[in-house]
mmCIF file of C-alpha atoms in Angstrom:
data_model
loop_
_atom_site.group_PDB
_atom_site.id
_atom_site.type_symbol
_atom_site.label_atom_id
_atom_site.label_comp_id
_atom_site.label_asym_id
_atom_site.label_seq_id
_atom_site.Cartn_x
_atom_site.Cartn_y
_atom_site.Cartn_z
ATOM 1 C CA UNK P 1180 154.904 141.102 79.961
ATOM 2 C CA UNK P 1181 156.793 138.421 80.833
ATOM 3 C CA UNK P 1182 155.049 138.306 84.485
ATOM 4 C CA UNK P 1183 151.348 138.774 82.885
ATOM 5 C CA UNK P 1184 151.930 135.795 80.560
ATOM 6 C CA UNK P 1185 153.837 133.555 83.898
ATOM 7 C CA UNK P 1186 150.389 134.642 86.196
ATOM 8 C CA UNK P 1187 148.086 133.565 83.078
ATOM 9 C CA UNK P 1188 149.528 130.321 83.272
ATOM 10 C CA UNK P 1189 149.608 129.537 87.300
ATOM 11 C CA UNK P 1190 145.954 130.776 86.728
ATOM 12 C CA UNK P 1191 144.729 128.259 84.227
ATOM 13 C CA UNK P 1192 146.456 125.762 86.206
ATOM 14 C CA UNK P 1193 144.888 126.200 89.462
ATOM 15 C CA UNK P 1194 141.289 126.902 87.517
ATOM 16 C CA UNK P 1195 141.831 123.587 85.105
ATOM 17 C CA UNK P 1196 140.759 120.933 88.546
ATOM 18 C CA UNK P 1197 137.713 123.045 88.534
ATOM 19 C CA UNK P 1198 136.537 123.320 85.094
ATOM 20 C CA UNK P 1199 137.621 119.803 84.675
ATOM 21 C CA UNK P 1200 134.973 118.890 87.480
ATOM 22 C CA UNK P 1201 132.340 120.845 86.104
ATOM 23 C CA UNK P 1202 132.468 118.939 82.840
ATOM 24 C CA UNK P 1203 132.398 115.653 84.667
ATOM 25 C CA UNK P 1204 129.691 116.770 86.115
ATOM 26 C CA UNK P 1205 127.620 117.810 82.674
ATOM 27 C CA UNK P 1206 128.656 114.396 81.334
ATOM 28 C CA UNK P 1207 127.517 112.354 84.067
ATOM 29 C CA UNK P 1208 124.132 114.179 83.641
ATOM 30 C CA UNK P 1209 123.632 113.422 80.504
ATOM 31 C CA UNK P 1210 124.429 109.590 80.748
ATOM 32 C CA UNK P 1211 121.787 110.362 83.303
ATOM 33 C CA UNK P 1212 119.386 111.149 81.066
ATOM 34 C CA UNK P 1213 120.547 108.398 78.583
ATOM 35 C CA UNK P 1214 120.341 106.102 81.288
ATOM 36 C CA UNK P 1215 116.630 107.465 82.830
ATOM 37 C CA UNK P 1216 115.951 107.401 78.633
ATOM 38 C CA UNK P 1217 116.894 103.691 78.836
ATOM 39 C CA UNK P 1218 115.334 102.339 81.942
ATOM 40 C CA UNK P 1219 112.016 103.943 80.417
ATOM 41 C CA UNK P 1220 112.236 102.024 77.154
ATOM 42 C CA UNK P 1221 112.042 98.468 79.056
ATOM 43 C CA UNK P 1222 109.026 99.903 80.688
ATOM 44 C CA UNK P 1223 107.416 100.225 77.137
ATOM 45 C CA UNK P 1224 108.307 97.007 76.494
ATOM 46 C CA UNK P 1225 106.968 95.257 79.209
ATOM 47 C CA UNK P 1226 103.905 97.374 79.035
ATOM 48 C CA UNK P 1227 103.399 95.966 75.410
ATOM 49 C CA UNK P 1228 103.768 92.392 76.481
ATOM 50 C CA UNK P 1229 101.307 92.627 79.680
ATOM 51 C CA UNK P 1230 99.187 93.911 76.544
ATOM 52 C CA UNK P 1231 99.809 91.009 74.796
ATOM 53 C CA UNK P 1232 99.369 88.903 77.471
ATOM 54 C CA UNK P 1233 95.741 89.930 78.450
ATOM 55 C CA UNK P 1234 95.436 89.775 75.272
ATOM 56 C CA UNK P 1235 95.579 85.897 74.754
ATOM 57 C CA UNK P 1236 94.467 85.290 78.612
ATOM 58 C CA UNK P 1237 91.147 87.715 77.096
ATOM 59 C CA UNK P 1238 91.004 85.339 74.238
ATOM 60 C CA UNK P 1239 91.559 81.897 75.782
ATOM 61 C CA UNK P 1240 88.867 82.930 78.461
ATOM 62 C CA UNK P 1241 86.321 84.005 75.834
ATOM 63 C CA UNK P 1242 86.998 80.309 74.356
ATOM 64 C CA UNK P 1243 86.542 78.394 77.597
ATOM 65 C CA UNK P 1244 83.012 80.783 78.117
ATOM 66 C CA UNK P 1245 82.213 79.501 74.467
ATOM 67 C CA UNK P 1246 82.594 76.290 75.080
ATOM 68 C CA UNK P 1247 81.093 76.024 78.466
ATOM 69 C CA UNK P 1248 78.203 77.746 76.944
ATOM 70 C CA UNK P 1249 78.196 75.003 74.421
ATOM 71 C CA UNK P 1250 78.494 72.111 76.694
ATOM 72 C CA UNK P 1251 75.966 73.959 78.777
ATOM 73 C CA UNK P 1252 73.598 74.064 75.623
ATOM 74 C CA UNK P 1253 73.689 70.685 74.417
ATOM 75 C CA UNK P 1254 73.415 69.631 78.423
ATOM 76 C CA UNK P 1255 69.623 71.635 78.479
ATOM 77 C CA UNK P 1256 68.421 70.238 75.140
ATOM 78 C CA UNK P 1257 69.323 66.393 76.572
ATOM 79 C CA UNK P 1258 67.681 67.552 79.715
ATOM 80 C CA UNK P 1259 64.617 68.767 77.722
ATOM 81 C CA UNK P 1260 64.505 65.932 76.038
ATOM 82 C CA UNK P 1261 64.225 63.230 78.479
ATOM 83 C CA UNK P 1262 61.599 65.551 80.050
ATOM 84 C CA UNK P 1263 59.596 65.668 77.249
ATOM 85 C CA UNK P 1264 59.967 61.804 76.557
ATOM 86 C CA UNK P 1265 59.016 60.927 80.425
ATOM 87 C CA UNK P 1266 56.464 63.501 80.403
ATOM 88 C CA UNK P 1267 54.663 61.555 77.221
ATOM 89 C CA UNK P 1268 55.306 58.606 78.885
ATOM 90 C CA UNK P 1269 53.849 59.213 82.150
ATOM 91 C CA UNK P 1270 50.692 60.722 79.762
ATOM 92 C CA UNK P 1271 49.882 57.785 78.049
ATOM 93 C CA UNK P 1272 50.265 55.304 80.857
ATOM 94 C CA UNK P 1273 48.319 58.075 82.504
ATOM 95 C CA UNK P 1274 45.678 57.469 80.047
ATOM 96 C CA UNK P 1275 46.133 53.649 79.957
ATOM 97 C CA UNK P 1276 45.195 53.858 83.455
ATOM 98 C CA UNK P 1277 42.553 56.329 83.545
ATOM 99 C CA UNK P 1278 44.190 58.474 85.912
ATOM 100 C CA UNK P 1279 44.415 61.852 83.815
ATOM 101 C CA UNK P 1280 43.634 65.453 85.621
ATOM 102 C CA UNK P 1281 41.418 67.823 83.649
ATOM 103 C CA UNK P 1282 43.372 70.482 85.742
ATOM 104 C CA UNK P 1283 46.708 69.121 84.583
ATOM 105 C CA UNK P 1284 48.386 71.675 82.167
ATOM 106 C CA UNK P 1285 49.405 68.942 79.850
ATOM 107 C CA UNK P 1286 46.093 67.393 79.127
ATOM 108 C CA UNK P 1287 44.582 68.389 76.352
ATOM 109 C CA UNK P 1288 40.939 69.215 76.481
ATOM 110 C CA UNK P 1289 38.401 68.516 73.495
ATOM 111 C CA UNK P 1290 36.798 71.903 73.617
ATOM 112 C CA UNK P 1291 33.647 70.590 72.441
ATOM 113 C CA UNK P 1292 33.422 67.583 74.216
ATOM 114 C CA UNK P 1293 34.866 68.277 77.807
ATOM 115 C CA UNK P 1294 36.995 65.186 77.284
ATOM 116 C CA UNK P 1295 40.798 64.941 76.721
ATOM 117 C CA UNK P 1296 41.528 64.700 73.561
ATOM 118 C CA UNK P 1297 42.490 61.488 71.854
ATOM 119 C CA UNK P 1298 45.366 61.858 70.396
ATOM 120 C CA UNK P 1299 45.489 57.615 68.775
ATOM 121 C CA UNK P 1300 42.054 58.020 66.365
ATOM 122 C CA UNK P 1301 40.959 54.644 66.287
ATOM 123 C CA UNK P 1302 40.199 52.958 63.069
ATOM 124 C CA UNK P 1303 39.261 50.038 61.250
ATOM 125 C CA UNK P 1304 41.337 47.153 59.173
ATOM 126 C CA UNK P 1305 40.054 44.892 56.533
ATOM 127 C CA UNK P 1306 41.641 41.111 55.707
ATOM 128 C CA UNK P 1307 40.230 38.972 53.318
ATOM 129 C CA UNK P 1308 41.831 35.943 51.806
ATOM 130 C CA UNK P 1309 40.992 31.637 51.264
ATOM 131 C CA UNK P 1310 39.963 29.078 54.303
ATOM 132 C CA UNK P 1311 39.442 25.666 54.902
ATOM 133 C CA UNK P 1312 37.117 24.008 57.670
ATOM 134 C CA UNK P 1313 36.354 20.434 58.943
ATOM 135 C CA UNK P 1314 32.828 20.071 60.776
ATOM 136 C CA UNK P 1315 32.549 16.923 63.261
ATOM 137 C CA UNK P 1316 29.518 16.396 64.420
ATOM 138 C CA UNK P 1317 28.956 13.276 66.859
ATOM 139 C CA UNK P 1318 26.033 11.145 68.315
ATOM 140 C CA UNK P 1319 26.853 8.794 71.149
ATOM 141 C CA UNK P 1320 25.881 5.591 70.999
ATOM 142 C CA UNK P 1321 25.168 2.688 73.647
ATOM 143 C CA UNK P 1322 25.716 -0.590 71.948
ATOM 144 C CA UNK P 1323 27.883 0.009 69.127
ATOM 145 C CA UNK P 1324 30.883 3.152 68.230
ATOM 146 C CA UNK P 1325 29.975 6.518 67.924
ATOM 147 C CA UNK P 1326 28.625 7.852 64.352
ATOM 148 C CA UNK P 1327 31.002 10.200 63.381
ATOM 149 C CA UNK P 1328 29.441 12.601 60.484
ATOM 150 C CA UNK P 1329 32.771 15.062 58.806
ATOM 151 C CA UNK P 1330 32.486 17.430 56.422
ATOM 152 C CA UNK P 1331 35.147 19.268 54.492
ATOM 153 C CA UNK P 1332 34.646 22.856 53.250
ATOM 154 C CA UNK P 1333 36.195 25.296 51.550
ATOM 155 C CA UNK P 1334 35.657 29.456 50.918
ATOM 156 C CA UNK P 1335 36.674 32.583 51.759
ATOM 157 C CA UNK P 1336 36.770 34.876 54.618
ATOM 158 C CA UNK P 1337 36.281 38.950 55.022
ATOM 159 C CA UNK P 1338 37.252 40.663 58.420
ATOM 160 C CA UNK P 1339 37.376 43.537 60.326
ATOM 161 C CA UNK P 1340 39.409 44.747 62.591
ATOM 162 C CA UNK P 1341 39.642 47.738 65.113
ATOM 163 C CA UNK P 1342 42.977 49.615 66.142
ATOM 164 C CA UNK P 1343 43.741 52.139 68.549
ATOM 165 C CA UNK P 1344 40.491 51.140 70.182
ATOM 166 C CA UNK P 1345 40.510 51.022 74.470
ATOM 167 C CA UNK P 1346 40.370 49.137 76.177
ATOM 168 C CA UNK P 1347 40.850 46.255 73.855
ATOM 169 C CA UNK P 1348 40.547 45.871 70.050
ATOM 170 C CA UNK P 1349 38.288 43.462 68.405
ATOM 171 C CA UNK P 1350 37.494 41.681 65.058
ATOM 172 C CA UNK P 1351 34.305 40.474 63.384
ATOM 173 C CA UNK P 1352 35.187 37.544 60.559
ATOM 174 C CA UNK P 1353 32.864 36.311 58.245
ATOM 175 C CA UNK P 1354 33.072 33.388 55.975
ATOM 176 C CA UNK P 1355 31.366 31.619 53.100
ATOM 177 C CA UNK P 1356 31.803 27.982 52.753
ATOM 178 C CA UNK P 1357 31.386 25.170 49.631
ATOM 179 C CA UNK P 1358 31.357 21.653 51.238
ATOM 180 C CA UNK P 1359 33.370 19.280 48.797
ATOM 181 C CA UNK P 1360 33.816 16.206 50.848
ATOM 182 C CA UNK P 1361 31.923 14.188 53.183
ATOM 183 C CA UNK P 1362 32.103 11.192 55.071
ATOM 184 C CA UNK P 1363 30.229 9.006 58.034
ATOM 185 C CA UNK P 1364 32.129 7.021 60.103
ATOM 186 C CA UNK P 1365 35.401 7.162 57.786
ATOM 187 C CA UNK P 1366 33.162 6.465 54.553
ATOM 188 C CA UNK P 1367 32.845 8.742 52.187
ATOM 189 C CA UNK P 1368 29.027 9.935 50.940
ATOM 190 C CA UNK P 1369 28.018 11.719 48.170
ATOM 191 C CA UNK P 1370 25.497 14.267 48.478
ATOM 192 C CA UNK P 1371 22.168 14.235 46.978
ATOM 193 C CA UNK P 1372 22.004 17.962 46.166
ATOM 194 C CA UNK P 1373 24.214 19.897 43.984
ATOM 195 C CA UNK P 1374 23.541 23.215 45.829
ATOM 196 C CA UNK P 1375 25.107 23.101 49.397
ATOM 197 C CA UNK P 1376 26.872 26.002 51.616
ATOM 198 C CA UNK P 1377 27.655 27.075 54.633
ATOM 199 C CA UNK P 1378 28.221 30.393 56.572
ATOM 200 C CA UNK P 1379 30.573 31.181 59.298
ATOM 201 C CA UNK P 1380 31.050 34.092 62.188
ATOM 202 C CA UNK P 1381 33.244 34.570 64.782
ATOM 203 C CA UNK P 1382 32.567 37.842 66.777
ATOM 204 C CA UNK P 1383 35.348 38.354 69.907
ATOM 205 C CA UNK P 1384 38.017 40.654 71.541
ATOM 206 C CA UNK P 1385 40.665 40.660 70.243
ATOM 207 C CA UNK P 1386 44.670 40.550 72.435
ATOM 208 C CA UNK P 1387 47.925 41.487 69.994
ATOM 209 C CA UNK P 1388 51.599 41.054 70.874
ATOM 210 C CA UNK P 1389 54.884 40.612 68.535
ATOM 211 C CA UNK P 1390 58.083 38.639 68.833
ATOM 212 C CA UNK P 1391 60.348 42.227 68.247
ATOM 213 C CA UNK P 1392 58.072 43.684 65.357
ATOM 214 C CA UNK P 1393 59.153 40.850 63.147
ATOM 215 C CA UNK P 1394 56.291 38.923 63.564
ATOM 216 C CA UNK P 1395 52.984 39.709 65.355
ATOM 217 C CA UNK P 1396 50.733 37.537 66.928
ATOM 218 C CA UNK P 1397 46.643 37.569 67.577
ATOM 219 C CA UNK P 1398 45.077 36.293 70.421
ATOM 220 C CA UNK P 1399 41.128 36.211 70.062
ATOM 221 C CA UNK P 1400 38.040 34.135 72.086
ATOM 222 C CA UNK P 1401 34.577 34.913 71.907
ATOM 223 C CA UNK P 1402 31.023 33.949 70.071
ATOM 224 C CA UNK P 1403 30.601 31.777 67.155
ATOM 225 C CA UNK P 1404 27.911 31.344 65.127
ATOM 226 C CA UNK P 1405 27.229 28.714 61.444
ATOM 227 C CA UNK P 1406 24.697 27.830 59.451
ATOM 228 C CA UNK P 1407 25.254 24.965 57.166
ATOM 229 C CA UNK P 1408 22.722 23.584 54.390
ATOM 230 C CA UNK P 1409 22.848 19.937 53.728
ATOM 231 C CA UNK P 1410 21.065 17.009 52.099
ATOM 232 C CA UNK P 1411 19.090 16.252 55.570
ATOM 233 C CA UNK P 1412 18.688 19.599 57.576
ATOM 234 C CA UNK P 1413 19.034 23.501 57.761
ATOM 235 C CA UNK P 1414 21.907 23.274 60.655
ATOM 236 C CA UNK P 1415 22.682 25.696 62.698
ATOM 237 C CA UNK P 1416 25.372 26.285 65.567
ATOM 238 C CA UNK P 1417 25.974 28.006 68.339
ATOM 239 C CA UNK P 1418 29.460 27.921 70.432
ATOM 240 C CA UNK P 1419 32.084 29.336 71.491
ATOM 241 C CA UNK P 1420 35.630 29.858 69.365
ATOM 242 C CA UNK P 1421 39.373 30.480 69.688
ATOM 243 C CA UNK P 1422 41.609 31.978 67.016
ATOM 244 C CA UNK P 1423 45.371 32.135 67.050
ATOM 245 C CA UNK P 1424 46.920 33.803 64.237
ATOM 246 C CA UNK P 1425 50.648 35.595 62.722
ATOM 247 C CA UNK P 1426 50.965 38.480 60.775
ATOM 248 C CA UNK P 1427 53.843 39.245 58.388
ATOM 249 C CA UNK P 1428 54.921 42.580 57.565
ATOM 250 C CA UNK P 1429 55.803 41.965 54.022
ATOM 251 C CA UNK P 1430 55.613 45.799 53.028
ATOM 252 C CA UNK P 1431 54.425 49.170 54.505
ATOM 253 C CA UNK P 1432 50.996 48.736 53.552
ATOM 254 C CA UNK P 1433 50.856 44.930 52.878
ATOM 255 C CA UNK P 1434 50.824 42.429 55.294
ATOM 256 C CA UNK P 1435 50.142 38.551 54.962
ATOM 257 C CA UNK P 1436 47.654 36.688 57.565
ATOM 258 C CA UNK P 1437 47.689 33.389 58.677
ATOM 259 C CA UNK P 1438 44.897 32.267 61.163
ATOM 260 C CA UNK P 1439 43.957 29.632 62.860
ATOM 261 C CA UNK P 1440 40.465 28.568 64.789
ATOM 262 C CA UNK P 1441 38.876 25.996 67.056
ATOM 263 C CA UNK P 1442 35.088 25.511 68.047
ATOM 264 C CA UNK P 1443 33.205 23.990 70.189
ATOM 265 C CA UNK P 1444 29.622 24.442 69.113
ATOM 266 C CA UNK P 1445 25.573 23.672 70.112
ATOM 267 C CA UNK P 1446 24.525 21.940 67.125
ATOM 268 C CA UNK P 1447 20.833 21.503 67.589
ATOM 269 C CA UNK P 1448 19.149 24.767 66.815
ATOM 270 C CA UNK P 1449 18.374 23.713 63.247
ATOM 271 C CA UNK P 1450 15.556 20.919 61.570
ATOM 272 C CA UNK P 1451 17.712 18.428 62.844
ATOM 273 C CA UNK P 1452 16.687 19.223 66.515
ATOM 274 C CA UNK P 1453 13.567 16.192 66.730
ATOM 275 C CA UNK P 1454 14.623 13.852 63.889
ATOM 276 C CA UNK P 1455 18.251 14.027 64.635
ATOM 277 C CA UNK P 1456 20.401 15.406 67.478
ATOM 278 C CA UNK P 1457 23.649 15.495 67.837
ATOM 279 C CA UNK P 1458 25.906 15.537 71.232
ATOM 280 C CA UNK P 1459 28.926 17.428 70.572
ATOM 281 C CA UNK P 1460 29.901 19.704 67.293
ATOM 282 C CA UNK P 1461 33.443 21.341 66.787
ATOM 283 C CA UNK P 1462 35.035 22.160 63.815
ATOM 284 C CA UNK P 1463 38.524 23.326 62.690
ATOM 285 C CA UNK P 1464 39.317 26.182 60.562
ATOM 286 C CA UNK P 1465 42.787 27.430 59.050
ATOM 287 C CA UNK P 1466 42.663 30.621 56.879
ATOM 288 C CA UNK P 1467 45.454 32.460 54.620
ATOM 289 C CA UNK P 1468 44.939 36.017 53.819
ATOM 290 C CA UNK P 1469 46.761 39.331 52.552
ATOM 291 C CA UNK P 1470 45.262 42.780 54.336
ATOM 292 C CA UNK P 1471 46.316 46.378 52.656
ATOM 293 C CA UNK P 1472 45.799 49.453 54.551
ATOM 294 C CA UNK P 1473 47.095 52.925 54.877
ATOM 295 C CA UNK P 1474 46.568 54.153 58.199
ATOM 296 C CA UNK P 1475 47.280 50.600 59.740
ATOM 297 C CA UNK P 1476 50.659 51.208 58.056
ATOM 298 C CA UNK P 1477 53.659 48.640 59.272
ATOM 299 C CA UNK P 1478 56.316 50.389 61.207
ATOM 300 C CA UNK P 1479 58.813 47.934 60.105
ATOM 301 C CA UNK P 1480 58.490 45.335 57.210
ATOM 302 C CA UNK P 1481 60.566 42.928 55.451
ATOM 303 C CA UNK P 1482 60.591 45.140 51.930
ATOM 304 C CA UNK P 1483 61.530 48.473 52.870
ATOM 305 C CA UNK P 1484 63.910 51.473 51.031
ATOM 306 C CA UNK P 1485 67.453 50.953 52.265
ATOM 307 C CA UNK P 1486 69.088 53.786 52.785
ATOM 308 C CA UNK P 1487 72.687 54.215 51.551
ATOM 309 C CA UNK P 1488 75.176 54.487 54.570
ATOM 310 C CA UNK P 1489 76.928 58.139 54.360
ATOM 311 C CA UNK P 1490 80.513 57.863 53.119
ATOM 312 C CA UNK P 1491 83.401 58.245 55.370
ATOM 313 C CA UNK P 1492 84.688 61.242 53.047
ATOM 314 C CA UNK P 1493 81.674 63.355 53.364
ATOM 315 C CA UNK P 1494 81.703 62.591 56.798
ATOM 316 C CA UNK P 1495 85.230 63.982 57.308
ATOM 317 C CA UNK P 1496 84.730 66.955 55.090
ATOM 318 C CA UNK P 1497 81.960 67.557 57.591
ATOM 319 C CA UNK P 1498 84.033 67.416 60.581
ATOM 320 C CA UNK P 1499 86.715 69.215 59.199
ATOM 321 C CA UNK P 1500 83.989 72.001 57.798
ATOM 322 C CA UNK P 1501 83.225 72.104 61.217
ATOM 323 C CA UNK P 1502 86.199 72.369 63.036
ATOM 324 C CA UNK P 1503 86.970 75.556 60.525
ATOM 325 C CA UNK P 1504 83.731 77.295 61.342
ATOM 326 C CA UNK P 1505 84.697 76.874 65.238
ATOM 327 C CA UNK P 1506 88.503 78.170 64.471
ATOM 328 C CA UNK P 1507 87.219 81.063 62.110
ATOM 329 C CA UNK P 1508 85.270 82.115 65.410
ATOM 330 C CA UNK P 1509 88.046 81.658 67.546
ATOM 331 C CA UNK P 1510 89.789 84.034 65.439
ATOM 332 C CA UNK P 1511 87.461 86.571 65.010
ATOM 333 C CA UNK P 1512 87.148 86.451 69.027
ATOM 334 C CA UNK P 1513 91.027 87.069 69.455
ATOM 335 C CA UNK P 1514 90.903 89.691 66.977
ATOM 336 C CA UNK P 1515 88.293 91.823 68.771
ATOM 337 C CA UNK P 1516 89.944 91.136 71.744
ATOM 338 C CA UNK P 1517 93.517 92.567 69.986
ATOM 339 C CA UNK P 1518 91.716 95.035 68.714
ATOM 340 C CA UNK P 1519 89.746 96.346 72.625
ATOM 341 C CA UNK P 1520 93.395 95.717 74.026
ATOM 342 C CA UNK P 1521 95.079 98.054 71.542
ATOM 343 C CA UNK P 1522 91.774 100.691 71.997
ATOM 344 C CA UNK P 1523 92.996 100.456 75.861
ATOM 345 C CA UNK P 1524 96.659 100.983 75.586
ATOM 346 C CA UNK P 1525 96.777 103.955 73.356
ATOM 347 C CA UNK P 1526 93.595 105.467 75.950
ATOM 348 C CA UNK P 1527 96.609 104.897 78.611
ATOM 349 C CA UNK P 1528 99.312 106.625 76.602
ATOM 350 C CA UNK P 1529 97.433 109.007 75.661
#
């Protein structure tokens, strides 16, 4: 018994090396494991922050395409617009010149007429207000000075004028005239008759300008015609005239005339052309009138609505509205791109 118990003993002795080897070996397999477990987790983790990643870079690049588009957008409408403006341009100095192409697409062609179409309808203007005039007549004389015959007048005037018209616009004035005063050589005379008038027209092309829309100015020359009743004679003259005048802008429909006129005149087409002749005529005329008109309407005038100047709040609460609209879409954009990212990974790990 004794020698079955001693060999038990020797055996488990010699055997222990090896079973102790064995069990190393089971627990370095399963650290194994542990550690092949372990090394796989940082794997997921880096896996989820490449996600991530691509996930912003996805985002950021969807921004800088948004904003390129943007940039891109307002870039065409500017380019669009100067287009348009030099293409209007070039049309109207086009038709200034009398240079337009029936074949050009941008013409437009009065179907019933053949002609482009006119695009500035001319029209017509109406002034009327008060003048004043001074006739001189004169008749030379050899031995002795000059007799000088003046009248003074006063009336009112009615004219029409064109606009929009090519090449040139003109104006037709006409005037009636009460003569008040009169005088030869300095002296005053009285006339005979109670009844006594004149009547006035000035017929002529007419050339407009303005010192910066605050105040325009008319240019006008051309054929001038009177007749003029007095004690003696039915006169009538025949010259040539010059007007100079300003126009105020005083409202949008209103505007205030002041004109004035020089002519030099024929002066013996009338009765007086045996009895009486005379060797030079001219007369002076200053008018002051108001014209109203709707189409003729002043761009700019003195009296006009002013328009209250938007407040720097509602301004800002503008800006800032936008600047949320633009992060709102920003957001949404990051969110679908989360969102495809997320799709993609669990199509991997799956």
């Amino acid at each position: 018994m004794k020698r079955i118990i001693c060999t038990a003993v020797l055996a488990c002795t010699l055997a222990a090396p090896f079973f102790a080897r064995s069990i190393k070996k089971d627990v370095a397999v399963d650290p194994a494991k542990n550690v092949s477990v372990r090394e796989e987790a940082p794997k997921e983790l880096t896996e989820a922050e490449a996600a991530k990643a691509a996930q912003k870079a996805a985002a950021k690049e969807a921004r800088d395409a948004k904003r390129a588009a943007r940039k891109q957008a307002r870039a065409d409408r500017k380019a669009a617009k100067s287009a348009a403006k030099q293409a209007k341009k070039d049309l109207e100095q086009a038709d200034i010149d009398g240079t337009l192409d029936p074949e050009d697409p941008n013409v437009e062609i009065n179907p019933k007429t053949g002609f482009p179409q006119i695009k500035k309808i001319p029209f017509v203007m109406f002034d009327e207000g008060a003048s004043f005039s001074m006739i001189t007549r004169l008749q030379k004389q050899e031995e002795r000075s000059n007799f000088v015959w003046q009248d003074y007048l006063v009336g009112a005037y009615f004219s029409v004028r064109t606009e929009n018209m090519k090449p040139i616009n003109s104006m037709v004035r006409v005037a009636a005239y009460y003569p008040f005063y009169h005088t030869f050589d300095g002296m005053q005379q009285y006339p005979k008759q109670t009844v006594l008038y004149a009547f006035d027209l000035l017929a002529a092309p007419m050339i407009q300008t303005s010192m910066w829309d605050y105040v325009r100015l008319n240019f006008a020359g051309g054929l001038h015609y009177m007749y003029q009743l007095t004690d003696e004679y039915h006169m009538n003259y025949l010259g040539l005239g010059l007007l100079t005048g300003v126009e105020l802008p005083i409202a949008r429909h209103w505007t205030i005339m002041n004109d004035g006129t020089f002519t030099l005149d024929y002066a013996n087409l009338g009765t007086n052309q045996k009895v009486q002749p005379f060797d030079y005529s001219w007369q002076y005329q200053v008018s002051l009138g108001v014209r109203y008109s709707k189409k003729g309407y002043n761009k700019y005038s003195y009296i006009h609505k002013i328009k209250r100047a938007e407040k720097p709040a509602k301004a800002k609460s503008k800006r800032k509205a936008k600047q949320k609209t633009e992060l709102e879409i920003a957001t949404e954009e990051i969110d679908g791109s989360n969102a495809q990212a997320a799709q993609d990974n669990s199509a991997k790990m799956n």
